[in-house]
């Protein structure tokens, strides 16, 4: 292990995966990949298995991974429905993480250093941000994707957010189930609404705090990437932003949920709460909603936001997140591509990047490590300057 395995040049504790192991995951029957903490570049033809590696890494944090796939869709191609799969990693600090699906299980299992854990516990060990081609529509499609994008940023600076969000969603699902069944015991409904209020206000407050930090970082801009502004839009966030005490906000949300029971029963779910909030992003120089910018500028804004959040996390926690960047550089011009590589190296972030064209990554030089992916096989590739 090299001297930079767990430290950046600036002395930050480096979050990096040094070993990734897969078992019956997507196209991989078995894989053990050992890398250094430098940026990792994966190149190869479409369908070779590059994105599957990034998706495996995305299961080292809470949630459903970068593709939001169901557990049954993750087992190796050709295996029967419900077949088990596994992802394991060793981090630069020695932490061992294992996650996957046991045969027939409805939820993925997690182990930390060999001991059973919950998916939410991963947030205290690993944070990761990702950009995928599907996210090119983040600003133009529904609010759900933007909320999840923001929540991943919140996980990086407030690990407890994962548990609060999970508890809120559980209480919300149980309340919807009771309402659908005819309401049930009103005292049980009240208890679920109390849980939604307590956890929901905590979720909204954490999003608001993170959005304020991220907005300040995005407004500064980053070289050729556009400066941006962002805010969280929603009833609950509006109450908190206006200075309402969290206890008062909880009571207000409880009352709103109680009053909305007939409407929510008809709608089949809660019609108020932080699960309906949105993230509003604007191109700062043009003072234009990101959704109205060109596709290229929207991509540049997304990259700028991810880099700004990585800077925020590095400043506040002492380490940058893992960055999983799927087919990102192909959409950047030479100047922005070079700026991206330089920023990743300055941050000390272990980025995992994919692409079909080796030439696009020449700007990394010896600062990155290169692998060729073909037919679910990953082999080191010697970098050759052009």
mmCIF file of C-alpha atoms in Angstrom:
data_model
loop_
_atom_site.group_PDB
_atom_site.id
_atom_site.type_symbol
_atom_site.label_atom_id
_atom_site.label_comp_id
_atom_site.label_asym_id
_atom_site.label_seq_id
_atom_site.Cartn_x
_atom_site.Cartn_y
_atom_site.Cartn_z
ATOM 1 C CA UNK A 1 0.000 0.000 0.000
ATOM 2 C CA UNK A 2 1.467 3.333 -1.045
ATOM 3 C CA UNK A 3 2.011 6.335 1.218
ATOM 4 C CA UNK A 4 -1.073 8.054 -0.153
ATOM 5 C CA UNK A 5 -3.380 5.158 0.672
ATOM 6 C CA UNK A 6 -5.169 7.024 3.423
ATOM 7 C CA UNK A 7 -3.928 10.615 3.233
ATOM 8 C CA UNK A 8 -4.257 13.341 0.680
ATOM 9 C CA UNK A 9 -1.528 15.817 -0.031
ATOM 10 C CA UNK A 10 -3.376 18.267 2.223
ATOM 11 C CA UNK A 11 -3.416 15.890 5.168
ATOM 12 C CA UNK A 12 -7.109 15.013 5.014
ATOM 13 C CA UNK A 13 -8.258 11.519 5.930
ATOM 14 C CA UNK A 14 -8.918 10.006 2.542
ATOM 15 C CA UNK A 15 -12.096 8.061 1.906
ATOM 16 C CA UNK A 16 -11.125 5.419 -0.609
ATOM 17 C CA UNK A 17 -11.955 1.860 -1.545
ATOM 18 C CA UNK A 18 -8.782 -0.218 -1.773
ATOM 19 C CA UNK A 19 -10.444 -3.547 -2.510
ATOM 20 C CA UNK A 20 -13.772 -4.251 -4.208
ATOM 21 C CA UNK A 21 -15.141 -7.788 -4.310
ATOM 22 C CA UNK A 22 -18.284 -8.924 -6.124
ATOM 23 C CA UNK A 23 -20.165 -12.184 -6.081
ATOM 24 C CA UNK A 24 -22.935 -12.913 -8.603
ATOM 25 C CA UNK A 25 -23.553 -9.192 -9.040
ATOM 26 C CA UNK A 26 -24.903 -8.059 -12.437
ATOM 27 C CA UNK A 27 -22.516 -9.431 -15.089
ATOM 28 C CA UNK A 28 -19.827 -10.491 -12.584
ATOM 29 C CA UNK A 29 -19.633 -14.046 -11.272
ATOM 30 C CA UNK A 30 -16.608 -13.299 -9.132
ATOM 31 C CA UNK A 31 -14.378 -10.230 -9.024
ATOM 32 C CA UNK A 32 -11.664 -8.996 -6.699
ATOM 33 C CA UNK A 33 -10.259 -5.642 -7.731
ATOM 34 C CA UNK A 34 -7.456 -3.972 -5.779
ATOM 35 C CA UNK A 35 -6.755 -0.303 -6.399
ATOM 36 C CA UNK A 36 -4.958 2.655 -4.865
ATOM 37 C CA UNK A 37 -6.622 5.747 -3.442
ATOM 38 C CA UNK A 38 -5.953 7.749 -6.608
ATOM 39 C CA UNK A 39 -8.733 8.343 -9.150
ATOM 40 C CA UNK A 40 -9.758 5.176 -10.992
ATOM 41 C CA UNK A 41 -10.464 5.259 -14.736
ATOM 42 C CA UNK A 42 -12.432 2.389 -16.277
ATOM 43 C CA UNK A 43 -12.573 2.255 -20.060
ATOM 44 C CA UNK A 44 -14.045 -0.261 -22.446
ATOM 45 C CA UNK A 45 -16.881 -0.838 -24.897
ATOM 46 C CA UNK A 46 -20.524 -0.359 -24.020
ATOM 47 C CA UNK A 47 -21.931 -3.351 -22.159
ATOM 48 C CA UNK A 48 -18.542 -4.437 -20.825
ATOM 49 C CA UNK A 49 -19.506 -3.980 -17.146
ATOM 50 C CA UNK A 50 -18.068 -0.543 -16.313
ATOM 51 C CA UNK A 51 -21.265 0.969 -14.937
ATOM 52 C CA UNK A 52 -21.952 -2.209 -12.959
ATOM 53 C CA UNK A 53 -18.767 -1.547 -10.965
ATOM 54 C CA UNK A 54 -19.931 1.971 -10.117
ATOM 55 C CA UNK A 55 -23.339 0.633 -9.163
ATOM 56 C CA UNK A 56 -21.711 -1.886 -6.817
ATOM 57 C CA UNK A 57 -19.822 0.955 -5.131
ATOM 58 C CA UNK A 58 -23.060 2.911 -4.747
ATOM 59 C CA UNK A 59 -24.339 0.158 -2.432
ATOM 60 C CA UNK A 60 -21.683 1.129 0.101
ATOM 61 C CA UNK A 61 -24.022 3.953 1.167
ATOM 62 C CA UNK A 62 -27.675 3.863 2.285
ATOM 63 C CA UNK A 63 -30.350 3.614 -0.374
ATOM 64 C CA UNK A 64 -31.134 1.657 -3.504
ATOM 65 C CA UNK A 65 -27.984 2.403 -5.462
ATOM 66 C CA UNK A 66 -27.338 4.623 -8.441
ATOM 67 C CA UNK A 67 -29.854 2.831 -10.677
ATOM 68 C CA UNK A 68 -32.516 2.380 -7.959
ATOM 69 C CA UNK A 69 -32.853 -1.238 -9.003
ATOM 70 C CA UNK A 70 -34.860 -3.804 -7.068
ATOM 71 C CA UNK A 71 -32.844 -6.407 -5.173
ATOM 72 C CA UNK A 72 -34.038 -9.135 -7.517
ATOM 73 C CA UNK A 73 -32.605 -7.338 -10.557
ATOM 74 C CA UNK A 74 -29.060 -7.238 -9.193
ATOM 75 C CA UNK A 75 -28.210 -10.942 -9.235
ATOM 76 C CA UNK A 76 -25.955 -12.145 -12.033
ATOM 77 C CA UNK A 77 -27.618 -12.479 -15.389
ATOM 78 C CA UNK A 78 -29.084 -15.940 -15.929
ATOM 79 C CA UNK A 79 -29.597 -16.788 -12.259
ATOM 80 C CA UNK A 80 -33.081 -17.474 -10.966
ATOM 81 C CA UNK A 81 -35.218 -14.752 -9.431
ATOM 82 C CA UNK A 82 -34.305 -14.108 -5.813
ATOM 83 C CA UNK A 83 -30.757 -15.404 -6.201
ATOM 84 C CA UNK A 84 -28.253 -13.983 -3.692
ATOM 85 C CA UNK A 85 -25.559 -11.479 -4.606
ATOM 86 C CA UNK A 86 -22.782 -9.759 -2.648
ATOM 87 C CA UNK A 87 -20.668 -6.618 -2.686
ATOM 88 C CA UNK A 88 -17.737 -6.220 -0.301
ATOM 89 C CA UNK A 89 -15.129 -3.514 0.139
ATOM 90 C CA UNK A 90 -12.115 -2.658 2.250
ATOM 91 C CA UNK A 91 -11.651 1.056 2.893
ATOM 92 C CA UNK A 92 -8.399 2.949 3.321
ATOM 93 C CA UNK A 93 -8.964 3.155 7.084
ATOM 94 C CA UNK A 94 -9.281 -0.639 7.296
ATOM 95 C CA UNK A 95 -13.077 -0.747 7.595
ATOM 96 C CA UNK A 96 -14.601 -3.817 5.969
ATOM 97 C CA UNK A 97 -18.075 -3.495 4.470
ATOM 98 C CA UNK A 98 -20.235 -6.289 3.157
ATOM 99 C CA UNK A 99 -23.699 -5.936 1.691
ATOM 100 C CA UNK A 100 -26.000 -7.895 -0.557
ATOM 101 C CA UNK A 101 -29.030 -10.081 -0.709
ATOM 102 C CA UNK A 102 -29.418 -13.423 0.956
ATOM 103 C CA UNK A 103 -31.511 -16.044 -0.833
ATOM 104 C CA UNK A 104 -35.176 -15.017 -0.824
ATOM 105 C CA UNK A 105 -34.605 -11.962 1.396
ATOM 106 C CA UNK A 106 -36.698 -8.841 0.808
ATOM 107 C CA UNK A 107 -34.071 -6.439 2.132
ATOM 108 C CA UNK A 108 -30.349 -6.230 1.639
ATOM 109 C CA UNK A 109 -28.103 -7.186 4.509
ATOM 110 C CA UNK A 110 -25.164 -5.131 5.759
ATOM 111 C CA UNK A 111 -22.111 -6.076 7.776
ATOM 112 C CA UNK A 112 -19.492 -3.688 9.160
ATOM 113 C CA UNK A 113 -16.199 -5.270 10.199
ATOM 114 C CA UNK A 114 -17.943 -8.618 10.276
ATOM 115 C CA UNK A 115 -20.814 -7.518 12.512
ATOM 116 C CA UNK A 116 -24.481 -7.179 11.439
ATOM 117 C CA UNK A 117 -25.518 -3.570 10.775
ATOM 118 C CA UNK A 118 -28.324 -1.590 9.186
ATOM 119 C CA UNK A 119 -28.079 0.137 5.799
ATOM 120 C CA UNK A 120 -28.391 3.503 7.562
ATOM 121 C CA UNK A 121 -25.204 2.752 9.525
ATOM 122 C CA UNK A 122 -23.221 2.983 6.290
ATOM 123 C CA UNK A 123 -23.632 6.761 6.239
ATOM 124 C CA UNK A 124 -21.189 7.104 9.132
ATOM 125 C CA UNK A 125 -18.521 5.191 7.181
ATOM 126 C CA UNK A 126 -18.954 6.116 3.530
ATOM 127 C CA UNK A 127 -20.439 8.958 1.545
ATOM 128 C CA UNK A 128 -20.721 8.918 -2.208
ATOM 129 C CA UNK A 129 -22.053 11.151 -4.949
ATOM 130 C CA UNK A 130 -22.702 10.043 -8.480
ATOM 131 C CA UNK A 131 -23.560 11.364 -11.890
ATOM 132 C CA UNK A 132 -25.029 9.114 -14.568
ATOM 133 C CA UNK A 133 -26.341 9.734 -18.092
ATOM 134 C CA UNK A 134 -29.897 9.310 -16.760
ATOM 135 C CA UNK A 135 -29.324 12.313 -14.499
ATOM 136 C CA UNK A 136 -28.968 14.584 -17.512
ATOM 137 C CA UNK A 137 -32.742 15.043 -17.090
ATOM 138 C CA UNK A 138 -32.535 15.813 -13.361
ATOM 139 C CA UNK A 139 -33.648 19.429 -13.739
ATOM 140 C CA UNK A 140 -36.476 18.724 -16.183
ATOM 141 C CA UNK A 141 -38.113 15.632 -14.703
ATOM 142 C CA UNK A 142 -39.975 15.032 -11.432
ATOM 143 C CA UNK A 143 -38.979 16.312 -8.012
ATOM 144 C CA UNK A 144 -38.208 12.832 -6.651
ATOM 145 C CA UNK A 145 -34.831 12.618 -8.355
ATOM 146 C CA UNK A 146 -33.823 16.065 -7.119
ATOM 147 C CA UNK A 147 -34.797 15.165 -3.542
ATOM 148 C CA UNK A 148 -32.696 12.010 -3.676
ATOM 149 C CA UNK A 149 -29.786 13.988 -5.165
ATOM 150 C CA UNK A 150 -29.994 16.479 -2.296
ATOM 151 C CA UNK A 151 -30.359 13.739 0.314
ATOM 152 C CA UNK A 152 -27.122 12.087 -0.832
ATOM 153 C CA UNK A 153 -25.406 15.417 -0.241
ATOM 154 C CA UNK A 154 -26.977 15.672 3.218
ATOM 155 C CA UNK A 155 -25.716 12.170 4.117
ATOM 156 C CA UNK A 156 -22.159 13.382 3.557
ATOM 157 C CA UNK A 157 -22.269 16.121 6.200
ATOM 158 C CA UNK A 158 -25.017 14.782 8.496
ATOM 159 C CA UNK A 159 -24.816 10.959 8.647
ATOM 160 C CA UNK A 160 -27.818 10.805 11.004
ATOM 161 C CA UNK A 161 -29.994 12.076 8.165
ATOM 162 C CA UNK A 162 -30.196 8.572 6.696
ATOM 163 C CA UNK A 163 -31.826 7.158 9.832
ATOM 164 C CA UNK A 164 -34.220 10.114 10.126
ATOM 165 C CA UNK A 165 -35.288 9.794 6.485
ATOM 166 C CA UNK A 166 -35.783 6.039 6.823
ATOM 167 C CA UNK A 167 -37.873 6.449 9.987
ATOM 168 C CA UNK A 168 -40.014 9.125 8.342
ATOM 169 C CA UNK A 169 -40.671 6.981 5.275
ATOM 170 C CA UNK A 170 -41.527 3.944 7.422
ATOM 171 C CA UNK A 171 -44.059 5.908 9.474
ATOM 172 C CA UNK A 172 -45.508 7.402 6.281
ATOM 173 C CA UNK A 173 -45.930 3.960 4.673
ATOM 174 C CA UNK A 174 -47.611 2.549 7.789
ATOM 175 C CA UNK A 175 -49.979 5.514 7.982
ATOM 176 C CA UNK A 176 -50.912 5.098 4.303
ATOM 177 C CA UNK A 177 -51.543 1.396 4.864
ATOM 178 C CA UNK A 178 -53.876 2.112 7.797
ATOM 179 C CA UNK A 179 -55.758 4.795 5.896
ATOM 180 C CA UNK A 180 -56.207 2.471 2.946
ATOM 181 C CA UNK A 181 -57.616 -0.178 5.287
ATOM 182 C CA UNK A 182 -60.200 2.254 6.612
ATOM 183 C CA UNK A 183 -58.291 4.235 9.196
ATOM 184 C CA UNK A 184 -57.962 1.669 11.956
ATOM 185 C CA UNK A 185 -57.252 2.841 15.487
ATOM 186 C CA UNK A 186 -57.126 6.646 15.600
ATOM 187 C CA UNK A 187 -54.587 6.526 18.420
ATOM 188 C CA UNK A 188 -52.260 4.434 16.227
ATOM 189 C CA UNK A 189 -52.706 6.910 13.380
ATOM 190 C CA UNK A 190 -51.842 9.721 15.787
ATOM 191 C CA UNK A 191 -48.707 7.859 16.893
ATOM 192 C CA UNK A 192 -47.593 7.410 13.275
ATOM 193 C CA UNK A 193 -48.265 11.068 12.533
ATOM 194 C CA UNK A 194 -46.225 12.009 15.586
ATOM 195 C CA UNK A 195 -43.343 9.974 14.165
ATOM 196 C CA UNK A 196 -43.772 11.605 10.757
ATOM 197 C CA UNK A 197 -43.714 15.039 12.389
ATOM 198 C CA UNK A 198 -40.624 14.416 14.520
ATOM 199 C CA UNK A 199 -38.573 12.723 11.832
ATOM 200 C CA UNK A 200 -39.966 14.891 9.034
ATOM 201 C CA UNK A 201 -38.913 18.143 10.666
ATOM 202 C CA UNK A 202 -35.441 16.691 11.303
ATOM 203 C CA UNK A 203 -35.223 15.681 7.627
ATOM 204 C CA UNK A 204 -36.333 19.113 6.416
ATOM 205 C CA UNK A 205 -33.975 20.939 8.792
ATOM 206 C CA UNK A 206 -30.974 18.870 7.650
ATOM 207 C CA UNK A 207 -31.828 19.493 4.000
ATOM 208 C CA UNK A 208 -32.171 23.204 4.668
ATOM 209 C CA UNK A 209 -28.813 23.419 6.460
ATOM 210 C CA UNK A 210 -27.054 21.511 3.688
ATOM 211 C CA UNK A 211 -28.706 23.569 0.953
ATOM 212 C CA UNK A 212 -27.493 26.788 2.595
ATOM 213 C CA UNK A 213 -23.900 25.492 2.713
ATOM 214 C CA UNK A 214 -24.073 24.139 -0.818
ATOM 215 C CA UNK A 215 -25.628 27.315 -2.186
ATOM 216 C CA UNK A 216 -22.733 29.359 -0.794
ATOM 217 C CA UNK A 217 -20.194 26.975 -2.354
ATOM 218 C CA UNK A 218 -21.981 26.837 -5.723
ATOM 219 C CA UNK A 219 -22.238 30.614 -5.990
ATOM 220 C CA UNK A 220 -18.433 30.858 -5.946
ATOM 221 C CA UNK A 221 -18.169 28.879 -9.161
ATOM 222 C CA UNK A 222 -15.269 26.644 -10.089
ATOM 223 C CA UNK A 223 -13.066 27.717 -12.970
ATOM 224 C CA UNK A 224 -14.887 27.096 -16.254
ATOM 225 C CA UNK A 225 -17.878 25.488 -14.527
ATOM 226 C CA UNK A 226 -20.862 27.807 -14.028
ATOM 227 C CA UNK A 227 -21.768 29.290 -10.682
ATOM 228 C CA UNK A 228 -25.197 28.207 -9.482
ATOM 229 C CA UNK A 229 -27.704 28.950 -6.760
ATOM 230 C CA UNK A 230 -30.014 26.459 -5.091
ATOM 231 C CA UNK A 231 -32.749 26.310 -2.498
ATOM 232 C CA UNK A 232 -35.137 23.759 -1.028
ATOM 233 C CA UNK A 233 -38.786 24.432 -1.823
ATOM 234 C CA UNK A 234 -41.537 22.993 0.363
ATOM 235 C CA UNK A 235 -44.057 23.935 3.038
ATOM 236 C CA UNK A 236 -42.019 22.485 5.907
ATOM 237 C CA UNK A 237 -38.766 24.084 4.759
ATOM 238 C CA UNK A 238 -40.584 27.410 4.365
ATOM 239 C CA UNK A 239 -41.709 27.262 7.995
ATOM 240 C CA UNK A 240 -38.172 26.575 9.210
ATOM 241 C CA UNK A 241 -36.546 29.132 6.918
ATOM 242 C CA UNK A 242 -38.924 31.753 8.294
ATOM 243 C CA UNK A 243 -37.577 31.100 11.776
ATOM 244 C CA UNK A 244 -40.254 28.786 13.185
ATOM 245 C CA UNK A 245 -39.066 26.809 16.188
ATOM 246 C CA UNK A 246 -38.661 23.075 15.348
ATOM 247 C CA UNK A 247 -41.088 22.098 18.124
ATOM 248 C CA UNK A 248 -43.706 24.456 16.685
ATOM 249 C CA UNK A 249 -43.030 23.090 13.191
ATOM 250 C CA UNK A 250 -43.551 19.552 14.481
ATOM 251 C CA UNK A 251 -46.913 20.490 15.991
ATOM 252 C CA UNK A 252 -47.953 22.262 12.815
ATOM 253 C CA UNK A 253 -47.078 19.198 10.714
ATOM 254 C CA UNK A 254 -48.954 16.903 13.127
ATOM 255 C CA UNK A 255 -52.031 19.085 12.797
ATOM 256 C CA UNK A 256 -51.731 19.206 9.005
ATOM 257 C CA UNK A 257 -51.480 15.422 8.801
ATOM 258 C CA UNK A 258 -54.427 14.952 11.126
ATOM 259 C CA UNK A 259 -56.597 17.297 9.087
ATOM 260 C CA UNK A 260 -55.497 15.691 5.816
ATOM 261 C CA UNK A 261 -56.564 12.144 6.711
ATOM 262 C CA UNK A 262 -59.688 12.089 4.446
ATOM 263 C CA UNK A 263 -57.764 13.640 1.558
ATOM 264 C CA UNK A 264 -54.790 11.310 2.028
ATOM 265 C CA UNK A 265 -57.050 8.261 2.197
ATOM 266 C CA UNK A 266 -58.547 9.235 -1.163
ATOM 267 C CA UNK A 267 -55.128 10.066 -2.634
ATOM 268 C CA UNK A 268 -53.531 6.838 -1.414
ATOM 269 C CA UNK A 269 -50.696 8.607 0.391
ATOM 270 C CA UNK A 270 -49.615 11.662 2.367
ATOM 271 C CA UNK A 271 -50.176 14.904 0.484
ATOM 272 C CA UNK A 272 -48.098 17.066 2.794
ATOM 273 C CA UNK A 273 -44.638 16.709 4.300
ATOM 274 C CA UNK A 274 -40.951 16.852 3.295
ATOM 275 C CA UNK A 275 -41.390 13.891 0.920
ATOM 276 C CA UNK A 276 -43.006 16.400 -1.450
ATOM 277 C CA UNK A 277 -40.271 19.037 -1.289
ATOM 278 C CA UNK A 278 -38.138 20.024 -4.274
ATOM 279 C CA UNK A 279 -34.709 21.476 -4.990
ATOM 280 C CA UNK A 280 -34.658 24.616 -7.153
ATOM 281 C CA UNK A 281 -31.415 25.295 -9.055
ATOM 282 C CA UNK A 282 -30.537 28.336 -11.151
ATOM 283 C CA UNK A 283 -27.645 29.193 -13.447
ATOM 284 C CA UNK A 284 -26.276 32.143 -11.460
ATOM 285 C CA UNK A 285 -24.681 34.180 -14.257
ATOM 286 C CA UNK A 286 -27.826 34.044 -16.370
ATOM 287 C CA UNK A 287 -30.230 34.057 -13.424
ATOM 288 C CA UNK A 288 -32.098 31.325 -15.270
ATOM 289 C CA UNK A 289 -33.648 28.107 -13.938
ATOM 290 C CA UNK A 290 -31.329 25.218 -14.717
ATOM 291 C CA UNK A 291 -34.178 23.447 -16.495
ATOM 292 C CA UNK A 292 -34.194 26.208 -19.125
ATOM 293 C CA UNK A 293 -30.462 25.950 -19.872
ATOM 294 C CA UNK A 294 -29.011 23.929 -22.740
ATOM 295 C CA UNK A 295 -28.258 20.254 -22.163
ATOM 296 C CA UNK A 296 -24.533 21.007 -22.055
ATOM 297 C CA UNK A 297 -24.945 23.768 -19.488
ATOM 298 C CA UNK A 298 -27.203 21.581 -17.353
ATOM 299 C CA UNK A 299 -24.481 18.937 -17.305
ATOM 300 C CA UNK A 300 -21.886 21.571 -16.382
ATOM 301 C CA UNK A 301 -24.108 22.829 -13.536
ATOM 302 C CA UNK A 302 -24.488 19.273 -12.221
ATOM 303 C CA UNK A 303 -20.734 18.717 -12.268
ATOM 304 C CA UNK A 304 -20.222 22.068 -10.521
ATOM 305 C CA UNK A 305 -22.705 21.103 -7.795
ATOM 306 C CA UNK A 306 -21.025 17.765 -7.163
ATOM 307 C CA UNK A 307 -17.589 19.382 -6.954
ATOM 308 C CA UNK A 308 -18.929 22.119 -4.666
ATOM 309 C CA UNK A 309 -20.463 19.514 -2.354
ATOM 310 C CA UNK A 310 -17.193 17.576 -2.323
ATOM 311 C CA UNK A 311 -15.456 20.789 -1.236
ATOM 312 C CA UNK A 312 -18.059 21.340 1.506
ATOM 313 C CA UNK A 313 -17.616 17.805 2.818
ATOM 314 C CA UNK A 314 -13.828 18.019 2.709
ATOM 315 C CA UNK A 315 -13.945 21.280 4.678
ATOM 316 C CA UNK A 316 -16.488 20.094 7.257
ATOM 317 C CA UNK A 317 -15.621 16.424 7.732
ATOM 318 C CA UNK A 318 -11.975 16.274 6.678
ATOM 319 C CA UNK A 319 -12.553 14.037 3.688
ATOM 320 C CA UNK A 320 -14.136 14.242 0.278
ATOM 321 C CA UNK A 321 -16.783 11.694 -0.756
ATOM 322 C CA UNK A 322 -16.348 8.921 -3.263
ATOM 323 C CA UNK A 323 -17.295 10.309 -6.669
ATOM 324 C CA UNK A 324 -18.855 7.886 -9.145
ATOM 325 C CA UNK A 325 -18.873 9.581 -12.542
ATOM 326 C CA UNK A 326 -20.411 7.490 -15.285
ATOM 327 C CA UNK A 327 -19.715 8.676 -18.846
ATOM 328 C CA UNK A 328 -19.310 12.275 -17.672
ATOM 329 C CA UNK A 329 -16.199 13.462 -19.502
ATOM 330 C CA UNK A 330 -17.565 12.743 -22.985
ATOM 331 C CA UNK A 331 -19.960 15.663 -22.530
ATOM 332 C CA UNK A 332 -17.289 18.163 -21.424
ATOM 333 C CA UNK A 333 -15.029 20.244 -23.634
ATOM 334 C CA UNK A 334 -11.245 20.083 -23.234
ATOM 335 C CA UNK A 335 -11.087 23.025 -20.817
ATOM 336 C CA UNK A 336 -13.772 21.700 -18.483
ATOM 337 C CA UNK A 337 -12.366 18.183 -18.671
ATOM 338 C CA UNK A 338 -8.930 19.396 -17.575
ATOM 339 C CA UNK A 339 -10.493 21.497 -14.797
ATOM 340 C CA UNK A 340 -12.443 18.468 -13.558
ATOM 341 C CA UNK A 341 -9.322 16.286 -13.393
ATOM 342 C CA UNK A 342 -7.362 18.997 -11.577
ATOM 343 C CA UNK A 343 -10.138 19.561 -9.025
ATOM 344 C CA UNK A 344 -10.513 15.845 -8.284
ATOM 345 C CA UNK A 345 -6.797 15.600 -7.579
ATOM 346 C CA UNK A 346 -6.727 18.752 -5.422
ATOM 347 C CA UNK A 347 -9.702 17.491 -3.412
ATOM 348 C CA UNK A 348 -8.021 14.159 -2.786
ATOM 349 C CA UNK A 349 -11.248 12.469 -3.842
ATOM 350 C CA UNK A 350 -11.158 8.895 -5.021
ATOM 351 C CA UNK A 351 -13.208 9.206 -8.171
ATOM 352 C CA UNK A 352 -14.310 6.244 -10.252
ATOM 353 C CA UNK A 353 -14.846 7.320 -13.845
ATOM 354 C CA UNK A 354 -16.041 5.413 -16.897
ATOM 355 C CA UNK A 355 -15.770 6.022 -20.617
ATOM 356 C CA UNK A 356 -15.427 4.263 -23.939
ATOM 357 C CA UNK A 357 -12.569 6.407 -25.256
ATOM 358 C CA UNK A 358 -9.181 6.218 -23.500
ATOM 359 C CA UNK A 359 -8.060 9.482 -25.070
ATOM 360 C CA UNK A 360 -10.575 11.518 -23.086
ATOM 361 C CA UNK A 361 -8.691 10.746 -19.850
ATOM 362 C CA UNK A 362 -5.189 11.618 -21.055
ATOM 363 C CA UNK A 363 -5.290 14.812 -18.990
ATOM 364 C CA UNK A 364 -4.978 12.763 -15.802
ATOM 365 C CA UNK A 365 -1.522 11.538 -16.730
ATOM 366 C CA UNK A 366 0.081 9.583 -13.896
ATOM 367 C CA UNK A 367 -2.332 11.057 -11.345
ATOM 368 C CA UNK A 368 -4.896 8.316 -12.032
ATOM 369 C CA UNK A 369 -4.855 4.537 -12.393
ATOM 370 C CA UNK A 370 -6.296 2.982 -15.521
ATOM 371 C CA UNK A 371 -8.191 -0.264 -16.073
ATOM 372 C CA UNK A 372 -9.632 -1.870 -19.159
ATOM 373 C CA UNK A 373 -13.035 -3.552 -18.785
ATOM 374 C CA UNK A 374 -14.211 -6.155 -21.305
ATOM 375 C CA UNK A 375 -16.619 -9.071 -20.942
ATOM 376 C CA UNK A 376 -16.865 -8.671 -17.141
ATOM 377 C CA UNK A 377 -13.076 -8.799 -16.816
ATOM 378 C CA UNK A 378 -11.070 -5.911 -15.326
ATOM 379 C CA UNK A 379 -7.365 -5.626 -16.118
ATOM 380 C CA UNK A 380 -4.815 -2.873 -15.374
ATOM 381 C CA UNK A 381 -3.934 -0.683 -18.342
ATOM 382 C CA UNK A 382 -0.663 1.157 -18.651
ATOM 383 C CA UNK A 383 -1.209 4.865 -19.248
ATOM 384 C CA UNK A 384 0.589 6.136 -22.320
ATOM 385 C CA UNK A 385 0.884 9.874 -22.892
ATOM 386 C CA UNK A 386 -0.278 10.994 -26.325
#
